[in-house]
Short mmCIF file of C-alpha atoms in Angstrom, two decimals:
data_model
loop_
_atom_site.label_atom_id
_atom_site.label_comp_id
_atom_site.label_asym_id
_atom_site.label_seq_id
_atom_site.Cartn_x
_atom_site.Cartn_y
_atom_site.Cartn_z
CA MET K 78 119.41 91.56 119.89
CA ILE K 79 119.66 92.69 116.82
CA THR K 80 117.01 95.01 114.65
CA VAL K 81 115.86 93.33 111.27
CA PRO K 82 115.58 95.80 108.38
CA GLN K 83 112.06 95.06 107.14
CA LYS K 84 112.44 92.95 102.67
CA LEU K 85 108.77 91.82 101.42
CA GLY K 86 108.53 89.17 99.56
CA LEU K 87 106.63 87.96 96.94
CA ILE K 88 105.64 84.16 96.00
CA LEU K 89 104.50 83.60 92.65
CA THR K 90 102.89 79.89 91.80
CA GLY K 91 102.38 77.31 89.45
CA GLY K 92 100.27 76.58 87.92
CA GLY K 93 100.71 77.24 84.46
CA SER K 94 97.76 79.34 82.48
CA ARG K 95 95.63 80.02 84.96
CA ALA K 96 98.87 82.62 86.15
CA ALA K 97 97.83 85.07 83.83
CA TYR K 98 95.34 85.80 87.55
CA GLN K 99 98.99 86.97 88.99
CA VAL K 100 99.06 89.53 86.12
CA GLY K 101 95.78 90.72 87.14
CA VAL K 102 96.32 91.21 90.64
CA LEU K 103 100.18 92.86 90.42
CA LYS K 104 98.38 95.32 87.80
CA ALA K 105 95.93 96.67 90.19
CA MET K 106 99.01 97.05 92.75
CA ALA K 107 100.75 98.66 90.15
CA GLU K 108 97.99 100.90 89.80
CA PHE K 109 97.71 101.18 93.86
CA LEU K 110 101.83 102.57 94.02
CA PRO K 111 102.90 106.05 92.57
CA ARG K 112 103.87 106.08 88.81
CA HIS K 113 106.99 106.59 88.64
CA ALA K 114 107.22 103.44 91.12
CA LYS K 115 110.46 101.28 92.08
CA ASN K 116 110.37 96.97 92.70
CA PRO K 117 108.42 96.84 95.89
CA PHE K 118 109.30 93.27 96.41
CA PRO K 119 113.30 92.89 96.92
CA VAL K 120 112.81 88.86 97.28
CA ILE K 121 110.86 87.32 94.14
CA CYS K 122 110.44 83.70 94.30
CA GLY K 123 108.88 82.08 91.31
CA THR K 124 108.03 78.48 90.18
CA SER K 125 106.55 76.71 87.92
CA ALA K 126 105.10 79.70 84.81
CA GLY K 127 105.17 82.37 87.85
CA SER K 128 109.16 82.02 87.72
CA LEU K 129 108.08 83.49 84.40
CA ASN K 130 106.13 86.54 85.95
CA ALA K 131 108.93 86.38 88.41
CA MET K 132 111.90 87.35 86.26
CA THR K 133 110.29 89.59 83.82
CA LEU K 134 109.55 91.91 86.99
CA ALA K 135 112.95 91.47 88.03
CA VAL K 136 114.67 93.06 85.05
CA ASN K 137 112.46 95.97 85.30
CA ALA K 138 113.02 96.51 89.17
CA ASN K 139 113.83 100.39 88.42
CA SER K 140 109.86 100.45 86.69
CA PHE K 141 107.39 97.82 88.66
CA ARG K 142 104.19 99.55 86.14
CA ASN K 143 106.32 98.84 83.24
CA GLY K 144 107.75 95.57 84.43
CA VAL K 145 103.92 94.74 84.85
CA GLN K 146 102.90 96.58 81.42
CA TYR K 147 105.04 93.72 80.25
CA LEU K 148 103.97 91.44 81.33
CA ILE K 149 100.08 92.09 80.82
CA SER K 150 100.97 92.74 77.01
CA ILE K 151 101.99 89.51 76.61
CA TRP K 152 99.57 87.10 78.07
CA ARG K 153 96.91 89.62 76.64
CA ASN K 154 98.04 88.15 73.46
CA SER K 155 98.52 84.66 74.29
CA HIS K 156 98.05 81.92 72.28
CA THR K 157 99.07 78.28 72.43
CA ASN K 158 101.01 77.43 68.96
CA GLN K 159 103.88 80.89 71.77
CA VAL K 160 103.88 78.42 74.29
CA TYR K 161 104.28 74.61 72.73
CA ARG K 162 103.42 73.91 69.19
CA ALA K 163 99.87 73.72 68.21
CA ASP K 164 100.13 72.59 64.86
CA TRP K 165 98.42 68.69 64.16
CA TYR K 166 102.59 68.10 62.75
CA GLY K 167 103.58 68.77 65.81
CA VAL K 168 101.12 67.23 67.68
CA PHE K 169 101.05 64.40 65.87
CA LYS K 170 104.70 63.43 65.95
CA ASN K 171 105.32 64.30 69.70
CA THR K 172 101.87 61.95 70.69
CA VAL K 173 103.77 59.13 68.32
CA LEU K 174 107.16 59.44 69.95
CA TRP K 175 105.68 60.01 73.23
CA LEU K 176 103.33 56.57 73.19
CA ALA K 177 106.60 55.34 71.38
CA GLY K 178 108.75 55.88 74.05
CA ILE K 179 106.91 54.49 77.11
CA ILE K 180 106.92 51.16 74.98
CA PHE K 181 110.21 51.01 74.37
CA SER K 182 110.97 52.06 78.68
CA SER K 183 108.48 48.94 79.66
CA ILE K 184 111.09 46.43 77.95
CA GLY K 185 114.06 48.21 78.90
CA ARG K 186 114.80 49.97 75.51
CA ASN K 187 115.26 53.53 76.39
CA ARG K 188 116.02 54.06 72.78
CA LEU K 189 114.40 57.38 72.82
CA SER K 190 115.46 60.68 75.06
CA HIS K 191 113.49 63.76 75.43
CA ILE K 192 110.31 63.21 74.82
CA SER K 193 107.18 65.00 75.90
CA LEU K 194 103.35 65.12 75.30
CA LEU K 195 103.70 68.98 73.89
CA ASP K 196 106.81 70.37 72.20
CA ASN K 197 106.96 74.56 74.16
CA SER K 198 110.28 75.23 71.78
CA PRO K 199 108.15 78.39 71.00
CA LEU K 200 108.74 78.90 74.13
CA ALA K 201 112.16 78.94 74.97
CA LYS K 202 112.07 81.66 71.32
CA LEU K 203 109.84 83.92 73.46
CA LEU K 204 111.82 83.39 76.34
CA ARG K 205 115.14 84.33 74.89
CA ASP K 206 113.75 87.10 72.82
CA SER K 207 112.15 88.49 75.48
CA LEU K 208 113.74 88.40 78.68
CA PRO K 209 117.19 89.56 78.75
CA VAL K 210 118.28 87.81 81.88
CA GLY K 211 121.48 90.15 82.54
CA LYS K 212 119.56 93.24 83.99
CA LEU K 213 119.28 90.86 86.67
CA GLN K 214 122.56 90.89 88.12
CA GLU K 215 122.57 94.75 87.15
CA HIS K 216 119.67 94.82 89.33
CA ILE K 217 120.61 93.61 92.62
CA ALA K 218 123.70 95.53 92.37
CA SER K 219 122.33 98.55 92.55
CA GLY K 220 120.36 97.21 95.75
CA LEU K 221 116.62 97.05 93.56
CA ILE K 222 116.53 93.66 94.24
CA HIS K 223 117.73 90.93 97.36
CA ALA K 224 117.38 88.03 95.68
CA LEU K 225 115.11 86.32 93.30
CA SER K 226 114.50 82.42 93.45
CA VAL K 227 113.46 79.85 90.21
CA THR K 228 111.93 76.15 91.76
CA VAL K 229 113.08 73.04 89.97
CA SER K 230 112.40 69.77 90.77
CA GLY K 231 115.73 66.95 89.66
CA TYR K 232 113.91 64.41 89.09
CA ALA K 233 117.25 61.87 89.40
CA SER K 234 117.61 63.06 92.95
CA GLY K 235 114.77 63.35 94.37
CA HIS K 236 114.96 67.55 95.43
CA SER K 237 113.27 70.36 95.11
CA VAL K 238 115.88 72.73 94.27
CA THR K 239 115.73 76.64 94.38
CA PHE K 240 118.60 78.51 92.79
CA TYR K 241 119.34 81.62 93.77
CA GLN K 242 120.12 84.57 92.67
CA GLY K 243 120.59 87.60 94.50
CA VAL K 244 123.34 89.62 96.66
CA LYS K 245 126.59 87.80 98.51
CA SER K 246 125.40 88.04 101.91
CA ILE K 247 122.44 85.46 101.54
CA ARG K 248 123.47 82.04 102.36
CA PRO K 249 122.88 78.45 100.44
CA TRP K 250 120.35 76.02 102.36
CA VAL K 251 119.87 72.11 103.09
CA ARG K 252 117.14 70.46 104.33
CA ALA K 253 115.10 67.36 103.67
CA ARG K 254 114.88 66.96 100.34
CA ARG K 255 115.57 70.66 99.34
CA VAL K 256 118.23 72.74 98.43
CA GLY K 257 118.99 76.27 97.53
CA ILE K 258 121.98 76.95 95.32
CA PRO K 259 123.37 80.02 94.26
CA THR K 260 123.58 80.36 89.92
CA ARG K 261 122.99 82.99 87.31
CA ILE K 262 120.26 82.29 86.54
CA ASP K 263 119.07 82.55 83.01
CA THR K 264 116.22 80.78 80.75
CA ARG K 265 117.04 77.04 81.11
CA HIS K 266 116.30 77.97 84.53
CA LEU K 267 112.64 79.19 83.99
CA LEU K 268 111.95 76.68 81.11
CA ALA K 269 113.06 73.72 83.94
CA SER K 270 110.41 75.36 86.34
CA SER K 271 108.06 75.29 83.74
CA ALA K 272 108.25 71.70 82.25
CA ILE K 273 105.20 70.60 83.69
CA PRO K 274 105.63 66.44 84.38
CA PHE K 275 105.08 64.61 80.89
CA VAL K 276 103.81 67.75 79.16
CA PHE K 277 106.85 69.21 78.38
CA PRO K 278 109.92 68.02 78.34
CA ALA K 279 112.60 67.93 81.14
CA VAL K 280 115.76 69.71 81.18
CA ARG K 281 118.85 69.84 81.86
CA ILE K 282 120.56 71.86 84.04
CA ASN K 283 125.23 70.67 84.91
CA ARG K 284 124.57 67.52 86.40
CA GLU K 285 120.86 66.49 86.27
CA TYR K 286 117.55 66.94 84.44
CA PHE K 287 114.78 69.27 86.00
CA GLY K 288 111.33 69.78 85.71
CA ASP K 289 108.91 71.55 86.79
CA GLY K 290 109.02 72.76 90.17
CA SER K 291 106.11 73.00 91.90
CA MET K 292 107.12 69.32 92.37
CA ARG K 293 108.15 67.85 95.90
CA GLN K 294 108.02 71.27 96.73
CA ILE K 295 107.02 70.65 100.52
CA ALA K 296 107.56 74.48 101.71
CA PRO K 297 107.13 76.93 99.44
CA VAL K 298 107.29 79.90 101.80
CA SER K 299 110.67 78.67 103.48
CA ASP K 300 112.21 80.14 100.01
CA ALA K 301 111.25 83.60 100.92
CA LEU K 302 112.83 83.10 104.08
CA HIS K 303 116.06 81.73 103.68
CA LEU K 304 116.43 84.86 101.35
CA GLY K 305 116.01 87.32 103.60
CA ALA K 306 112.18 88.36 103.62
CA THR K 307 110.27 89.22 106.32
CA ARG K 308 106.95 90.00 105.39
CA ILE K 309 105.66 87.52 102.74
CA LEU K 310 102.49 88.67 99.18
CA ILE K 311 101.52 85.69 98.14
CA ILE K 312 99.95 85.17 94.47
CA GLY K 313 98.39 81.90 94.13
CA VAL K 314 96.52 80.01 91.31
CA GLY K 315 94.05 77.55 93.25
CA GLN K 316 90.54 77.36 93.39
CA CYS K 317 88.32 79.24 95.96
CA LYS K 318 87.32 77.68 98.48
CA ASP K 319 84.97 75.31 99.18
CA THR K 320 83.22 74.99 102.35
CA ASN K 321 80.61 72.73 101.17
CA THR K 322 81.92 69.46 102.68
CA ASN K 323 79.71 66.92 101.97
CA ARG K 324 81.03 64.35 98.72
CA SER K 325 78.77 63.72 95.93
CA ILE K 326 77.71 60.17 94.68
CA THR K 327 79.53 59.83 91.24
CA VAL K 328 78.83 56.97 88.80
CA SER K 329 81.03 56.90 86.15
CA TYR K 330 84.71 55.92 86.74
CA PRO K 331 87.21 58.96 85.76
CA SER K 332 88.38 59.74 82.99
CA ILE K 333 92.20 60.12 82.15
CA ALA K 334 91.90 63.99 81.94
CA GLN K 335 90.04 64.19 85.48
CA ILE K 336 92.90 61.64 86.69
CA ALA K 337 95.51 64.49 85.12
CA GLY K 338 93.25 67.42 86.34
CA HIS K 339 93.33 65.71 90.53
CA VAL K 340 97.83 64.86 89.68
CA MET K 341 97.55 68.82 88.64
CA ASN K 342 96.27 70.24 91.53
CA SER K 343 98.51 67.82 93.72
CA VAL K 344 101.57 69.20 92.22
CA PHE K 345 100.58 73.52 92.13
CA LEU K 346 98.27 73.51 95.08
CA ASP K 347 97.94 71.30 97.78
CA SER K 348 101.78 72.19 98.99
CA LEU K 349 101.24 76.52 99.60
CA GLU K 350 98.04 75.53 101.72
CA VAL K 351 100.17 72.89 103.93
CA ASP K 352 102.50 75.32 104.08
CA ILE K 353 100.00 78.56 104.68
CA GLU K 354 98.18 77.18 107.14
CA ARG K 355 101.76 75.80 108.55
CA LEU K 356 102.79 79.00 108.29
CA HIS K 357 99.34 80.64 110.42
CA ARG K 358 99.33 78.03 113.42
CA ILE K 359 103.32 79.01 113.91
CA ASN K 360 102.46 82.50 114.22
CA ARG K 361 99.21 81.41 116.88
CA SER K 362 101.34 79.42 118.37
CA VAL K 363 104.21 81.70 119.20
CA ILE K 364 102.08 84.43 120.25
CA HIS K 365 101.69 82.11 123.59
CA LEU K 366 105.21 82.11 124.14
CA SER K 367 107.60 83.71 126.07
CA GLU K 368 110.20 85.68 125.49
CA GLU K 369 112.89 83.47 126.68
CA ALA K 370 110.74 80.59 124.96
CA LYS K 371 110.35 82.69 121.29
CA ASN K 372 114.69 83.16 121.79
CA ALA K 373 114.92 79.73 122.44
CA SER K 374 113.26 78.10 119.70
CA GLY K 375 114.13 80.19 116.71
CA LEU K 376 110.66 81.47 115.79
CA HIS K 377 108.77 84.64 115.47
CA HIS K 378 105.75 85.68 113.70
CA VAL K 379 105.62 86.03 110.24
CA ASP K 380 103.07 88.97 108.52
CA ALA K 381 101.89 86.80 105.15
CA LEU K 382 98.83 88.10 102.88
CA VAL K 383 97.40 85.46 100.71
CA ILE K 384 95.73 86.57 97.12
CA GLU K 385 93.74 83.55 95.69
CA PRO K 386 91.13 83.48 93.14
CA SER K 387 87.77 84.44 94.39
CA GLN K 388 85.93 81.88 91.10
CA SER K 389 86.15 78.76 89.86
CA ILE K 390 89.13 78.41 87.53
CA ASP K 391 87.14 75.13 86.08
CA LYS K 392 83.94 77.45 85.51
CA ILE K 393 85.82 80.12 83.63
CA ALA K 394 88.18 77.33 81.21
CA GLU K 395 85.39 75.40 80.23
CA ARG K 396 83.60 78.08 79.72
CA PHE K 397 87.12 79.13 77.06
CA ALA K 398 87.66 75.60 76.04
CA LYS K 399 86.59 75.80 72.73
CA ASN K 400 89.19 78.11 72.57
CA LEU K 401 91.73 75.82 72.33
CA PRO K 402 93.37 75.23 68.39
CA ARG K 403 91.39 71.50 66.84
CA SER K 404 94.62 69.95 67.25
CA ILE K 405 94.89 70.48 70.81
CA ARG K 406 91.21 69.96 71.61
CA PHE K 407 91.43 66.26 69.07
CA LEU K 408 93.80 65.28 71.69
CA LEU K 409 92.37 66.15 75.09
CA ARG K 410 89.08 64.95 73.44
CA PHE K 411 90.70 61.53 73.69
CA ILE K 412 91.58 61.56 76.60
CA GLY K 413 88.41 63.47 77.88
CA GLY K 414 89.61 66.82 78.37
CA MET K 415 86.46 68.17 76.77
CA ARG K 416 84.12 67.08 79.41
CA GLU K 417 83.08 68.90 82.63
CA THR K 418 85.24 66.89 84.48
CA GLY K 419 87.79 67.57 81.81
CA ALA K 420 88.10 71.28 82.93
CA ASN K 421 90.80 71.75 85.67
CA LEU K 422 92.96 70.01 83.15
CA VAL K 423 92.68 72.64 80.50
CA SER K 424 92.34 74.85 82.60
CA TYR K 425 96.31 74.62 82.81
CA LEU K 426 96.67 74.79 79.34
CA LEU K 427 95.18 77.26 78.03
CA PHE K 428 97.16 79.72 76.84
CA GLU K 429 94.57 81.98 74.54
CA GLN K 430 93.36 85.22 74.28
CA ASN K 431 90.20 85.44 75.78
CA PHE K 432 90.69 82.88 78.73
CA CYS K 433 94.81 84.38 79.57
CA ASN K 434 92.45 88.39 79.57
CA ALA K 435 89.46 86.17 82.25
CA MET K 436 92.29 85.28 83.73
CA ILE K 437 93.45 88.77 84.25
CA GLU K 438 90.32 90.07 85.23
CA LEU K 439 90.09 88.21 87.57
CA GLY K 440 93.09 88.96 89.10
CA TYR K 441 92.48 92.55 88.94
CA GLN K 442 88.96 92.53 90.82
CA ASP K 443 90.13 90.56 93.33
CA ALA K 444 93.14 92.86 93.96
CA LEU K 445 90.70 95.57 93.49
CA SER K 446 88.18 94.79 96.55
CA ARG K 447 91.59 93.65 98.93
CA LYS K 448 93.17 97.60 97.98
CA ASP K 449 93.15 98.79 101.40
CA GLU K 450 94.79 95.80 102.80
CA ILE K 451 97.41 95.47 99.75
CA LEU K 452 98.36 98.93 100.71
CA ALA K 453 98.40 98.64 104.21
CA PHE K 454 100.67 95.35 103.84
CA ILE K 455 103.05 97.21 100.96
CA GLN K 456 103.49 99.98 102.49
CA HIS K 457 104.81 98.43 105.94
CA THR K 458 108.00 99.85 106.67
CA GLU K 459 108.15 99.06 110.79
CA LYS K 460 111.13 97.04 111.11
CA SER K 461 111.45 94.20 112.92
CA THR K 462 113.59 93.37 115.88
CA VAL K 463 114.87 90.00 116.69
CA PRO K 464 117.29 87.80 118.59
CA ALA K 465 120.51 87.94 116.80
CA LYS K 466 120.92 83.91 117.20
CA SER K 467 117.10 83.00 115.25
CA ALA K 468 117.80 86.34 112.64
CA GLY K 469 116.50 84.44 109.87
CA LYS K 470 115.20 81.37 111.21
CA HIS K 471 112.07 81.71 110.80
CA PHE K 472 110.97 78.38 110.44
CA VAL K 473 112.40 77.21 106.86
#
């Protein structure tokens, strides 16, 4: 038997502009902790837009409150044109090239490359100008950060690839359709992880083009465990739980926007829900195992706290869709995105102040309502005892 120090892991999921919700939760956490508290999460895992929040926390690990305040200032003053080009020329040019690329590809002449529906070059500039990624290694060396990971999806390999930067003792991993690779994380990894399919361009890193990390991420919880986390706090951006299982009768055929929103939910939300359900199921099973069976299986209980929106994000997005630039509203109206059924898709692209502030406030209030639970989870410092041969295996 060995004694494993408790390492609290933070998982920040993807979801485009929905990731503003995470900032509200983090704002409340910063208020719960002492003003000069350092980063309480030695392991931080980010995917898609969550990777941008994750990196910001990591490079500000010497002051958790400062890192959160920086996130708040970015998201509270967010505008669509800071993330992707929303001017008429930029939107028209990219849309025409995108459609032309589809036509050329269909006839076997792939003459156009690096084409996407929207141009996210403003985001690339914002990341280069505002994120001192070089500080990450300093914080790892000083012990403030054990590891940071950013997950991407390889278009050629079909693998979910988790790039991580951390202490030397962390070993790379290979599982079915997912791998963990040590590297120096920079803005390319963040852009790749947040490259929503079809919407933003893929990013080439080393030998392959990568897209949004939420694609094919079949076990989002496992990355934190591979990196050494023994307990996990997860901030999701999914819809509030709907207990109504009755299916409504629909008359009209679904619009392109409605179908796209459904696909977005499948990419960003479903795998996390399934993985959390699997974690809870394994935890329940472990309770009934003898010590001998636990040792043989390499399984042990993993505490996890999940914080998700208590209100429908679709409804919030529907209220603020009119704040999108006129060019984007025109494009979305063309595919049915400005109808009620298209609000789901809009919620991923609404990088506007009013919506982001509403999401921050929702996250803040949700966290305040669970203050005692969150504080107890963060401040838990008890050491766990794990069989030597199974330490770090969990259910990854």
